[in-house]
PDB file of C-alpha atoms and ligand atoms in Angstrom:
ATOM      1  CA  MET Q  29      26.514  -0.140 103.908  1.00  0.00           C
ATOM      2  CA  ASN Q  30      28.673  -0.024 107.036  1.00  0.00           C
ATOM      3  CA  ILE Q  31      32.380   1.736 105.172  1.00  0.00           C
ATOM      4  CA  HIS Q  32      35.569   2.345 108.288  1.00  0.00           C
ATOM      5  CA  ILE Q  33      37.327   3.445 106.289  1.00  0.00           C
ATOM      6  CA  ILE Q  34      41.012   3.728 108.394  1.00  0.00           C
ATOM      7  CA  GLY Q  35      43.617   6.452 107.470  1.00  0.00           C
ATOM      8  CA  GLY Q  36      42.177   9.890 106.831  1.00  0.00           C
ATOM      9  CA  GLY Q  37      44.526  11.756 104.317  1.00  0.00           C
ATOM     10  CA  ASN Q  38      44.298  12.235 100.278  1.00  0.00           C
ATOM     11  CA  LEU Q  39      43.206   8.779  99.486  1.00  0.00           C
ATOM     12  CA  GLY Q  40      41.160   7.963 102.509  1.00  0.00           C
ATOM     13  CA  VAL Q  41      39.077  11.228 102.012  1.00  0.00           C
ATOM     14  CA  ALA Q  42      38.329  11.418  97.911  1.00  0.00           C
ATOM     15  CA  ILE Q  43      36.545   7.475  99.336  1.00  0.00           C
ATOM     16  CA  ALA Q  44      34.251   8.506 101.381  1.00  0.00           C
ATOM     17  CA  VAL Q  45      33.270  11.665  99.631  1.00  0.00           C
ATOM     18  CA  GLY Q  46      33.018   9.778  96.507  1.00  0.00           C
ATOM     19  CA  LEU Q  47      31.083   6.538  98.450  1.00  0.00           C
ATOM     20  CA  ALA Q  48      29.426   9.578 101.108  1.00  0.00           C
ATOM     21  CA  ASN Q  49      28.112  10.979  97.401  1.00  0.00           C
ATOM     22  CA  PHE Q  50      26.926   8.146  95.375  1.00  0.00           C
ATOM     23  CA  SER Q  51      24.510   6.766  98.258  1.00  0.00           C
ATOM     24  CA  LYS Q  52      23.342   8.240 100.636  1.00  0.00           C
ATOM     25  CA  GLY Q  53      22.029   4.889 102.336  1.00  0.00           C
ATOM     26  CA  ASN Q  54      25.957   4.242 103.229  1.00  0.00           C
ATOM     27  CA  HIS Q  55      27.217   4.561 106.959  1.00  0.00           C
ATOM     28  CA  ILE Q  56      30.800   5.675 106.736  1.00  0.00           C
ATOM     29  CA  THR Q  57      33.340   6.466 109.345  1.00  0.00           C
ATOM     30  CA  ILE Q  58      37.287   7.768 109.011  1.00  0.00           C
ATOM     31  CA  THR Q  59      39.621   7.788 110.821  1.00  0.00           C
ATOM     32  CA  ARG Q  60      42.571   9.667 111.084  1.00  0.00           C
ATOM     33  CA  ARG Q  61      44.328  10.479 114.552  1.00  0.00           C
ATOM     34  CA  ASN Q  62      44.600  14.234 113.535  1.00  0.00           C
ATOM     35  CA  THR Q  63      40.920  14.627 112.306  1.00  0.00           C
ATOM     36  CA  ALA Q  64      40.949  19.020 112.877  1.00  0.00           C
ATOM     37  CA  GLN Q  65      41.448  18.684 108.715  1.00  0.00           C
ATOM     38  CA  ILE Q  66      38.868  15.939 108.223  1.00  0.00           C
ATOM     39  CA  GLN Q  67      35.619  17.843 110.024  1.00  0.00           C
ATOM     40  CA  HIS Q  68      34.276  19.340 107.249  1.00  0.00           C
ATOM     41  CA  LEU Q  69      33.797  15.341 106.151  1.00  0.00           C
ATOM     42  CA  SER Q  70      30.865  15.222 108.892  1.00  0.00           C
ATOM     43  CA  GLN Q  71      28.568  17.869 106.665  1.00  0.00           C
ATOM     44  CA  ASN Q  72      28.570  15.666 104.447  1.00  0.00           C
ATOM     45  CA  GLY Q  73      27.466  12.823 106.925  1.00  0.00           C
ATOM     46  CA  ILE Q  74      30.910  11.147 107.677  1.00  0.00           C
ATOM     47  CA  THR Q  75      31.250  10.162 110.491  1.00  0.00           C
ATOM     48  CA  VAL Q  76      35.346  11.608 111.350  1.00  0.00           C
ATOM     49  CA  SER Q  77      36.515  10.048 114.318  1.00  0.00           C
ATOM     50  CA  SER Q  78      40.418   9.459 115.541  1.00  0.00           C
ATOM     51  CA  ASN Q  79      39.565   6.740 117.599  1.00  0.00           C
ATOM     52  CA  ASN Q  80      40.067   3.927 115.056  1.00  0.00           C
ATOM     53  CA  ILE Q  81      37.338   0.839 117.127  1.00  0.00           C
ATOM     54  CA  GLU Q  82      34.765   2.991 117.573  1.00  0.00           C
ATOM     55  CA  ASN Q  83      32.089   1.072 116.047  1.00  0.00           C
ATOM     56  CA  ILE Q  84      34.700  -0.867 114.239  1.00  0.00           C
ATOM     57  CA  ASP Q  85      32.761  -4.373 114.618  1.00  0.00           C
ATOM     58  CA  GLN Q  86      29.546  -2.574 112.875  1.00  0.00           C
ATOM     59  CA  ALA Q  87      31.688  -2.457 109.130  1.00  0.00           C
ATOM     60  CA  ASP Q  88      30.637  -4.484 106.529  1.00  0.00           C
ATOM     61  CA  VAL Q  89      33.940  -3.097 104.746  1.00  0.00           C
ATOM     62  CA  ILE Q  90      36.646  -1.793 106.033  1.00  0.00           C
ATOM     63  CA  ILE Q  91      38.847  -0.583 104.531  1.00  0.00           C
ATOM     64  CA  LEU Q  92      43.111   1.273 105.074  1.00  0.00           C
ATOM     65  CA  THR Q  93      44.055   4.131 103.715  1.00  0.00           C
ATOM     66  CA  ILE Q  94      47.121   4.378 105.314  1.00  0.00           C
ATOM     67  CA  LYS Q  95      50.688   4.156 104.542  1.00  0.00           C
ATOM     68  CA  PRO Q  96      53.163   1.573 104.015  1.00  0.00           C
ATOM     69  CA  TYR Q  97      54.701   1.680 107.561  1.00  0.00           C
ATOM     70  CA  GLN Q  98      51.812   2.153 109.645  1.00  0.00           C
ATOM     71  CA  ILE Q  99      50.039  -0.965 108.644  1.00  0.00           C
ATOM     72  CA  ASP Q 100      51.320  -2.852 111.364  1.00  0.00           C
ATOM     73  CA  THR Q 101      50.241  -0.150 114.621  1.00  0.00           C
ATOM     74  CA  VAL Q 102      47.225   0.047 112.938  1.00  0.00           C
ATOM     75  CA  VAL Q 103      46.047  -3.546 111.750  1.00  0.00           C
ATOM     76  CA  ASN Q 104      47.337  -4.824 115.679  1.00  0.00           C
ATOM     77  CA  GLU Q 105      45.088  -2.275 117.031  1.00  0.00           C
ATOM     78  CA  ILE Q 106      42.138  -3.384 115.134  1.00  0.00           C
ATOM     79  CA  LEU Q 107      43.665  -7.466 115.456  1.00  0.00           C
ATOM     80  CA  PRO Q 108      40.810  -7.184 118.726  1.00  0.00           C
ATOM     81  CA  HIS Q 109      38.098  -5.799 118.579  1.00  0.00           C
ATOM     82  CA  ILE Q 110      36.981  -7.016 114.917  1.00  0.00           C
ATOM     83  CA  SER Q 111      36.234 -10.884 113.324  1.00  0.00           C
ATOM     84  CA  ASN Q 112      35.569 -11.848 109.636  1.00  0.00           C
ATOM     85  CA  LYS Q 113      35.348  -8.267 107.782  1.00  0.00           C
ATOM     86  CA  ILE Q 114      36.565  -7.955 104.565  1.00  0.00           C
ATOM     87  CA  ILE Q 115      39.172  -5.983 104.923  1.00  0.00           C
ATOM     88  CA  ALA Q 116      40.554  -4.363 101.751  1.00  0.00           C
ATOM     89  CA  SER Q 117      43.675  -2.357 102.083  1.00  0.00           C
ATOM     90  CA  ALA Q 118      44.689   0.154  99.680  1.00  0.00           C
ATOM     91  CA  VAL Q 119      48.380  -0.419 100.875  1.00  0.00           C
ATOM     92  CA  SER Q 120      50.930   0.209  98.369  1.00  0.00           C
ATOM     93  CA  GLY Q 121      53.067  -2.456  98.007  1.00  0.00           C
ATOM     94  CA  VAL Q 122      51.419  -4.785 101.112  1.00  0.00           C
ATOM     95  CA  SER Q 123      50.913  -8.587  99.263  1.00  0.00           C
ATOM     96  CA  LEU Q 124      47.763 -10.460 100.251  1.00  0.00           C
ATOM     97  CA  GLU Q 125      49.916 -13.284 102.071  1.00  0.00           C
ATOM     98  CA  THR Q 126      51.256 -10.049 104.225  1.00  0.00           C
ATOM     99  CA  LEU Q 127      48.478  -9.284 104.930  1.00  0.00           C
ATOM    100  CA  GLN Q 128      46.995 -12.418 105.514  1.00  0.00           C
ATOM    101  CA  GLN Q 129      49.523 -13.448 108.123  1.00  0.00           C
ATOM    102  CA  LYS Q 130      49.503  -9.498 109.991  1.00  0.00           C
ATOM    103  CA  THR Q 131      45.566 -10.652 110.425  1.00  0.00           C
ATOM    104  CA  LYS Q 132      46.156 -13.783 111.484  1.00  0.00           C
ATOM    105  CA  VAL Q 133      42.557 -14.939 111.938  1.00  0.00           C
ATOM    106  CA  ALA Q 134      39.966 -15.654 108.797  1.00  0.00           C
ATOM    107  CA  HIS Q 135      39.186 -12.523 107.662  1.00  0.00           C
ATOM    108  CA  PRO Q 136      39.313 -11.822 104.260  1.00  0.00           C
ATOM    109  CA  ILE Q 137      41.287  -9.807 102.869  1.00  0.00           C
ATOM    110  CA  VAL Q 138      41.462  -7.662  99.363  1.00  0.00           C
ATOM    111  CA  ARG Q 139      43.735  -6.004  97.523  1.00  0.00           C
ATOM    112  CA  ILE Q 140      42.590  -2.403  95.760  1.00  0.00           C
ATOM    113  CA  MET Q 141      44.596   0.722  94.232  1.00  0.00           C
ATOM    114  CA  PRO Q 142      42.071   3.074  93.483  1.00  0.00           C
ATOM    115  CA  ASN Q 143      42.733   6.647  93.020  1.00  0.00           C
ATOM    116  CA  ILE Q 144      42.438  10.200  94.286  1.00  0.00           C
ATOM    117  CA  ALA Q 145      39.521  10.693  90.890  1.00  0.00           C
ATOM    118  CA  ALA Q 146      37.049   8.036  93.493  1.00  0.00           C
ATOM    119  CA  GLN Q 147      36.096  11.750  95.071  1.00  0.00           C
ATOM    120  CA  PHE Q 148      33.904  12.110  91.303  1.00  0.00           C
ATOM    121  CA  ALA Q 149      32.987   9.008  91.440  1.00  0.00           C
ATOM    122  CA  GLU Q 150      36.029   8.861  88.039  1.00  0.00           C
ATOM    123  CA  SER Q 151      38.762   6.026  90.261  1.00  0.00           C
ATOM    124  CA  ALA Q 152      40.219   3.689  87.926  1.00  0.00           C
ATOM    125  CA  THR Q 153      40.627   1.156  90.481  1.00  0.00           C
ATOM    126  CA  CYS Q 154      42.455  -2.142  89.676  1.00  0.00           C
ATOM    127  CA  ILE Q 155      41.345  -5.078  92.762  1.00  0.00           C
ATOM    128  CA  SER Q 156      42.899  -9.114  93.933  1.00  0.00           C
ATOM    129  CA  PHE Q 157      42.185 -11.309  95.629  1.00  0.00           C
ATOM    130  CA  SER Q 158      42.287 -15.073  96.426  1.00  0.00           C
ATOM    131  CA  GLU Q 159      40.076 -17.618  95.159  1.00  0.00           C
ATOM    132  CA  LYS Q 160      39.204 -18.049  98.916  1.00  0.00           C
ATOM    133  CA  ASN Q 161      37.822 -14.808  99.993  1.00  0.00           C
ATOM    134  CA  LYS Q 162      36.410 -14.019  95.971  1.00  0.00           C
ATOM    135  CA  GLU Q 163      32.616 -13.543  97.546  1.00  0.00           C
ATOM    136  CA  ALA Q 164      34.917 -10.447  99.700  1.00  0.00           C
ATOM    137  CA  GLY Q 165      36.315  -9.633  97.087  1.00  0.00           C
ATOM    138  CA  GLU Q 166      33.009  -9.617  94.525  1.00  0.00           C
ATOM    139  CA  GLN Q 167      31.222  -7.483  97.306  1.00  0.00           C
ATOM    140  CA  VAL Q 168      34.220  -4.378  97.146  1.00  0.00           C
ATOM    141  CA  VAL Q 169      34.036  -4.486  93.430  1.00  0.00           C
ATOM    142  CA  SER Q 170      30.799  -3.781  93.778  1.00  0.00           C
ATOM    143  CA  LEU Q 171      31.413  -1.240  95.820  1.00  0.00           C
ATOM    144  CA  PHE Q 172      33.886   0.461  93.642  1.00  0.00           C
ATOM    145  CA  ASN Q 173      32.030   0.397  90.164  1.00  0.00           C
ATOM    146  CA  HIS Q 174      30.435   3.205  92.086  1.00  0.00           C
ATOM    147  CA  LEU Q 175      33.646   5.071  92.100  1.00  0.00           C
ATOM    148  CA  GLY Q 176      34.408   4.484  89.088  1.00  0.00           C
ATOM    149  CA  THR Q 177      35.544   1.513  87.378  1.00  0.00           C
ATOM    150  CA  ALA Q 178      36.946  -1.617  89.280  1.00  0.00           C
ATOM    151  CA  ILE Q 179      38.562  -3.600  87.262  1.00  0.00           C
ATOM    152  CA  VAL Q 180      39.913  -7.431  88.597  1.00  0.00           C
ATOM    153  CA  ILE Q 181      43.527  -8.569  88.394  1.00  0.00           C
ATOM    154  CA  GLU Q 182      46.340 -10.641  88.986  1.00  0.00           C
ATOM    155  CA  GLU Q 183      47.761 -10.010  92.111  1.00  0.00           C
ATOM    156  CA  LYS Q 184      51.800  -9.781  90.581  1.00  0.00           C
ATOM    157  CA  LEU Q 185      50.204  -6.792  88.651  1.00  0.00           C
ATOM    158  CA  MET Q 186      49.203  -4.386  91.869  1.00  0.00           C
ATOM    159  CA  ASP Q 187      52.251  -2.348  91.628  1.00  0.00           C
ATOM    160  CA  ALA Q 188      52.054  -1.701  87.118  1.00  0.00           C
ATOM    161  CA  ALA Q 189      48.140  -0.813  88.861  1.00  0.00           C
ATOM    162  CA  THR Q 190      50.510   1.360  91.251  1.00  0.00           C
ATOM    163  CA  VAL Q 191      51.925   2.938  88.618  1.00  0.00           C
ATOM    164  CA  LEU Q 192      49.186   3.571  85.081  1.00  0.00           C
ATOM    165  CA  GLY Q 193      46.225   3.589  87.738  1.00  0.00           C
ATOM    166  CA  ALA Q 194      47.171   5.760  90.065  1.00  0.00           C
ATOM    167  CA  CYS Q 195      50.480   7.446  90.156  1.00  0.00           C
ATOM    168  CA  GLY Q 196      48.221   8.403  86.322  1.00  0.00           C
ATOM    169  CA  THR Q 197      46.519  10.839  88.009  1.00  0.00           C
ATOM    170  CA  ALA Q 198      49.295  13.097  88.318  1.00  0.00           C
ATOM    171  CA  TYR Q 199      50.745  12.542  85.018  1.00  0.00           C
ATOM    172  CA  ALA Q 200      47.657  13.577  83.485  1.00  0.00           C
ATOM    173  CA  LEU Q 201      47.381  16.239  85.270  1.00  0.00           C
ATOM    174  CA  ARG Q 202      51.394  17.774  84.661  1.00  0.00           C
ATOM    175  CA  TYR Q 203      50.062  16.841  80.797  1.00  0.00           C
ATOM    176  CA  ILE Q 204      46.939  19.339  81.535  1.00  0.00           C
ATOM    177  CA  ARG Q 205      48.962  21.913  83.102  1.00  0.00           C
ATOM    178  CA  ALA Q 206      51.541  22.175  80.153  1.00  0.00           C
ATOM    179  CA  SER Q 207      48.948  22.307  77.719  1.00  0.00           C
ATOM    180  CA  MET Q 208      47.122  24.825  79.618  1.00  0.00           C
ATOM    181  CA  GLN Q 209      51.277  26.743  79.678  1.00  0.00           C
ATOM    182  CA  ALA Q 210      50.816  26.243  76.104  1.00  0.00           C
ATOM    183  CA  GLY Q 211      47.413  27.771  75.715  1.00  0.00           C
ATOM    184  CA  ILE Q 212      48.242  30.610  78.053  1.00  0.00           C
ATOM    185  CA  GLU Q 213      51.146  31.321  75.576  1.00  0.00           C
ATOM    186  CA  ILE Q 214      48.471  31.260  72.553  1.00  0.00           C
ATOM    187  CA  GLY Q 215      46.267  33.525  74.022  1.00  0.00           C
ATOM    188  CA  PHE Q 216      43.388  32.326  76.567  1.00  0.00           C
ATOM    189  CA  ASP Q 217      43.301  33.576  79.747  1.00  0.00           C
ATOM    190  CA  ALA Q 218      44.769  30.695  82.619  1.00  0.00           C
ATOM    191  CA  GLN Q 219      41.009  29.845  83.788  1.00  0.00           C
ATOM    192  CA  THR Q 220      40.305  29.539  80.079  1.00  0.00           C
ATOM    193  CA  ALA Q 221      42.945  28.076  79.221  1.00  0.00           C
ATOM    194  CA  LEU Q 222      42.616  25.138  82.348  1.00  0.00           C
ATOM    195  CA  ALA Q 223      39.083  25.157  80.988  1.00  0.00           C
ATOM    196  CA  ILE Q 224      40.000  24.266  76.969  1.00  0.00           C
ATOM    197  CA  ALA Q 225      42.196  21.079  78.187  1.00  0.00           C
ATOM    198  CA  SER Q 226      41.140  19.785  80.761  1.00  0.00           C
ATOM    199  CA  GLN Q 227      37.454  19.216  78.874  1.00  0.00           C
ATOM    200  CA  THR Q 228      39.592  18.761  76.008  1.00  0.00           C
ATOM    201  CA  ALA Q 229      41.617  15.659  77.827  1.00  0.00           C
ATOM    202  CA  LYS Q 230      38.283  14.523  79.210  1.00  0.00           C
ATOM    203  CA  GLY Q 231      36.596  14.464  75.830  1.00  0.00           C
ATOM    204  CA  ALA Q 232      38.811  12.602  74.755  1.00  0.00           C
ATOM    205  CA  ALA Q 233      39.669   9.739  77.921  1.00  0.00           C
ATOM    206  CA  LYS Q 234      35.192   9.868  77.194  1.00  0.00           C
ATOM    207  CA  MET Q 235      35.692   8.568  73.393  1.00  0.00           C
ATOM    208  CA  ALA Q 236      38.925   6.031  73.601  1.00  0.00           C
ATOM    209  CA  LEU Q 237      36.967   4.795  77.147  1.00  0.00           C
ATOM    210  CA  GLU Q 238      32.800   4.545  75.260  1.00  0.00           C
ATOM    211  CA  GLU Q 239      34.526   3.534  72.271  1.00  0.00           C
ATOM    212  CA  LYS Q 240      36.703   0.789  73.068  1.00  0.00           C
ATOM    213  CA  ILE Q 241      39.435   1.195  70.107  1.00  0.00           C
ATOM    214  CA  HIS Q 242      42.940   2.185  69.036  1.00  0.00           C
ATOM    215  CA  PRO Q 243      43.774   6.063  70.688  1.00  0.00           C
ATOM    216  CA  GLU Q 244      45.500   6.452  67.371  1.00  0.00           C
ATOM    217  CA  GLN Q 245      41.838   5.334  64.754  1.00  0.00           C
ATOM    218  CA  LEU Q 246      41.040   8.262  67.425  1.00  0.00           C
ATOM    219  CA  ILE Q 247      43.596  10.690  66.776  1.00  0.00           C
ATOM    220  CA  ASP Q 248      43.744   9.670  62.489  1.00  0.00           C
ATOM    221  CA  ARG Q 249      40.041  11.680  62.468  1.00  0.00           C
ATOM    222  CA  VAL Q 250      40.865  14.489  64.046  1.00  0.00           C
ATOM    223  CA  THR Q 251      44.215  15.066  61.778  1.00  0.00           C
ATOM    224  CA  THR Q 252      44.081  16.839  58.651  1.00  0.00           C
ATOM    225  CA  PRO Q 253      47.314  16.016  55.751  1.00  0.00           C
ATOM    226  CA  GLN Q 254      49.161  18.197  55.571  1.00  0.00           C
ATOM    227  CA  GLY Q 255      47.171  20.393  58.995  1.00  0.00           C
ATOM    228  CA  CYS Q 256      48.304  21.725  61.791  1.00  0.00           C
ATOM    229  CA  THR Q 257      47.095  18.543  64.397  1.00  0.00           C
ATOM    230  CA  ILE Q 258      49.590  16.390  62.707  1.00  0.00           C
ATOM    231  CA  VAL Q 259      52.625  19.186  62.129  1.00  0.00           C
ATOM    232  CA  GLY Q 260      52.155  19.532  66.551  1.00  0.00           C
ATOM    233  CA  LEU Q 261      51.408  16.475  66.771  1.00  0.00           C
ATOM    234  CA  ASN Q 262      54.639  15.137  64.675  1.00  0.00           C
ATOM    235  CA  GLU Q 263      56.579  18.207  66.384  1.00  0.00           C
ATOM    236  CA  MET Q 264      55.989  16.852  69.649  1.00  0.00           C
ATOM    237  CA  GLU Q 265      57.052  13.000  68.657  1.00  0.00           C
ATOM    238  CA  HIS Q 266      59.678  14.341  67.805  1.00  0.00           C
ATOM    239  CA  GLN Q 267      60.014  16.306  71.223  1.00  0.00           C
ATOM    240  CA  GLY Q 268      60.249  12.281  72.781  1.00  0.00           C
ATOM    241  CA  PHE Q 269      56.392  13.217  73.867  1.00  0.00           C
ATOM    242  CA  SER Q 270      55.171   9.099  74.010  1.00  0.00           C
ATOM    243  CA  SER Q 271      59.024   8.276  74.830  1.00  0.00           C
ATOM    244  CA  ALA Q 272      59.718  10.404  77.815  1.00  0.00           C
ATOM    245  CA  LEU Q 273      56.057   8.936  78.984  1.00  0.00           C
ATOM    246  CA  ILE Q 274      56.454   5.163  78.936  1.00  0.00           C
ATOM    247  CA  ARG Q 275      60.299   5.797  80.895  1.00  0.00           C
ATOM    248  CA  GLY Q 276      58.166   8.174  83.263  1.00  0.00           C
ATOM    249  CA  ILE Q 277      56.300   4.729  83.831  1.00  0.00           C
ATOM    250  CA  LYS Q 278      58.887   2.885  84.003  1.00  0.00           C
ATOM    251  CA  THR Q 279      60.249   4.969  85.844  1.00  0.00           C
ATOM    252  CA  SER Q 280      57.829   5.105  88.618  1.00  0.00           C
ATOM    253  CA  LEU Q 281      57.964   1.204  88.244  1.00  0.00           C
ATOM    254  CA  LEU Q 282      61.322   0.302  88.963  1.00  0.00           C
ATOM    255  CA  LYS Q 283      61.232   2.517  92.335  1.00  0.00           C
ATOM    256  CA  ILE Q 284      57.919   0.941  93.531  1.00  0.00           C
ATOM    257  CA  LYS Q 285      60.093  -2.388  93.877  1.00  0.00           C
ATOM    258  CA  GLU Q 286      62.705  -1.098  95.614  1.00  0.00           C
TER     259      GLU Q 286
HETATM  260  N1  LIG G  25      46.936   9.067  96.696  1.00  0.00           N
HETATM  261  C1  LIG G  25      47.026   8.673  95.927  1.00  0.00           C
HETATM  262  O1  LIG G  25      46.714   8.616  95.192  1.00  0.00           O
HETATM  263  C2  LIG G  25      47.157   7.303  96.666  1.00  0.00           C
HETATM  264  C3  LIG G  25      46.355   5.956  95.333  1.00  0.00           C
HETATM  265  C4  LIG G  25      46.437   4.887  95.725  1.00  0.00           C
HETATM  266  C5  LIG G  25      47.156   3.727  97.050  1.00  0.00           C
HETATM  267  N2  LIG G  25      47.711   5.109  97.195  1.00  0.00           N
HETATM  268  C6  LIG G  25      48.010   4.247  98.983  1.00  0.00           C
HETATM  269  O2  LIG G  25      46.940   4.573 100.027  1.00  0.00           O
HETATM  270  C7  LIG G  25      47.954   4.910 101.280  1.00  0.00           C
HETATM  271  C8  LIG G  25      47.199   6.548 101.754  1.00  0.00           C
HETATM  272  O3  LIG G  25      48.234   6.787 100.817  1.00  0.00           O
HETATM  273  P1  LIG G  25      47.781   8.560 100.785  1.00  0.00           P
HETATM  274  O4  LIG G  25      48.540   9.798 100.060  1.00  0.00           O
HETATM  275  O5  LIG G  25      46.249   8.986 101.345  1.00  0.00           O
HETATM  276  O6  LIG G  25      48.408   8.901 101.729  1.00  0.00           O
HETATM  277  P2  LIG G  25      48.559  10.537 103.837  1.00  0.00           P
HETATM  278  O7  LIG G  25      47.873  11.399 102.833  1.00  0.00           O
HETATM  279  O8  LIG G  25      49.028  10.936 103.685  1.00  0.00           O
HETATM  280  O9  LIG G  25      47.238   9.088 103.916  1.00  0.00           O
HETATM  281  C9  LIG G  25      47.389   8.544 105.169  1.00  0.00           C
HETATM  282  C10 LIG G  25      46.711   9.469 106.616  1.00  0.00           C
HETATM  283  O10 LIG G  25      46.656   7.950 107.024  1.00  0.00           O
HETATM  284  C11 LIG G  25      46.343   8.903 108.983  1.00  0.00           C
HETATM  285  N3  LIG G  25      47.230   7.808 109.735  1.00  0.00           N
HETATM  286  C12 LIG G  25      49.226   7.025 110.196  1.00  0.00           C
HETATM  287  N4  LIG G  25      47.946   6.576 110.984  1.00  0.00           N
HETATM  288  C13 LIG G  25      47.887   5.969 110.951  1.00  0.00           C
HETATM  289  C14 LIG G  25      46.393   5.806 112.258  1.00  0.00           C
HETATM  290  N5  LIG G  25      47.744   5.195 113.578  1.00  0.00           N
HETATM  291  N6  LIG G  25      45.473   5.961 112.612  1.00  0.00           N
HETATM  292  C15 LIG G  25      44.509   6.215 112.087  1.00  0.00           C
HETATM  293  N7  LIG G  25      45.072   6.533 110.519  1.00  0.00           N
HETATM  294  C16 LIG G  25      46.762   6.980 110.415  1.00  0.00           C
HETATM  295  C17 LIG G  25      47.282   9.845 108.749  1.00  0.00           C
HETATM  296  O11 LIG G  25      46.328  11.281 109.599  1.00  0.00           O
HETATM  297  P3  LIG G  25      47.222  11.257 110.723  1.00  0.00           P
HETATM  298  O12 LIG G  25      48.717  11.911 110.986  1.00  0.00           O
HETATM  299  O13 LIG G  25      46.734  11.949 111.279  1.00  0.00           O
HETATM  300  O14 LIG G  25      47.169   9.895 111.644  1.00  0.00           O
HETATM  301  C18 LIG G  25      47.039  10.662 107.384  1.00  0.00           C
HETATM  302  O15 LIG G  25      45.743  11.218 107.212  1.00  0.00           O
HETATM  303  C19 LIG G  25      49.583   4.569 101.105  1.00  0.00           C
HETATM  304  O16 LIG G  25      49.406   3.126 100.562  1.00  0.00           O
HETATM  305  C20 LIG G  25      49.743   4.849  99.516  1.00  0.00           C
HETATM  306  O17 LIG G  25      50.450   4.256  98.766  1.00  0.00           O
HETATM  307  C21 LIG G  25      47.666   6.081  97.374  1.00  0.00           C
END
């Protein structure tokens, strides 16, 4: 496929690299105004440009990874140069209806909410689209299934998906950082602590994904009665571990809805 990514920042680059890795047959273009920081991507076969409209007429899918306040400028710039293109927008907080109004004519619009693990084909990407754009939506789902797991959701859950899936990367990394800090305190050097904490989190996630059972059932396999795991877990709960996470996620959602 020919994929044109507008907004070569954190997310745009992660998607571009992920797509370039999964199939060398894809032609990927990524744009931003100041390309100095992403010129290295051309070594992966990715076309890097500061021109949003160069070759855009050849794109199968246009992916928007710009900030919400940049959308009008970008849409007004590209609209005269495209007809009937799939536009997949990762721009948070901008609805399908608003995007459809801004793009005026009959471009199929799809909303996507990936995360930066797309770079390693491990994104949880939530996707929504209207019934009339089902065909385009399914193409985008298929594309993002190559970058991890693509999940079709109702649009009203897009803000929640942003928090749980996209912001969730930061929450999970903070868990890993805290484990690493504890690991150093109990005797490991930083690199070893990071390796153990990261792989353990990855292993736990893999079990939850593969076995599709409640995490507590997996926890039961690790907790010996009167053992060291359960006393540690209970102490974490006494200190508000689950509560802190739940409250943090709900606070992020309140912020996104402001
Ligand atoms: N980061 C995440 O984990 C994540 C996850 C899900 C969704 N999102 C959403 O994705 C969007 C991008 O987030 P981000 O974190 O990747 O932001 P970012 O790092 O700031 O990237 C935005 C990029 O857009 C470029 N840009 C700005 N104006 C442009 C224009 N007129 N033409 C072309 N490129 C332009 C900027 O580069 P120049 O200034 O050089 O042009 C910048 O590199 C946001 O709406 C965000 O909510 C982000």
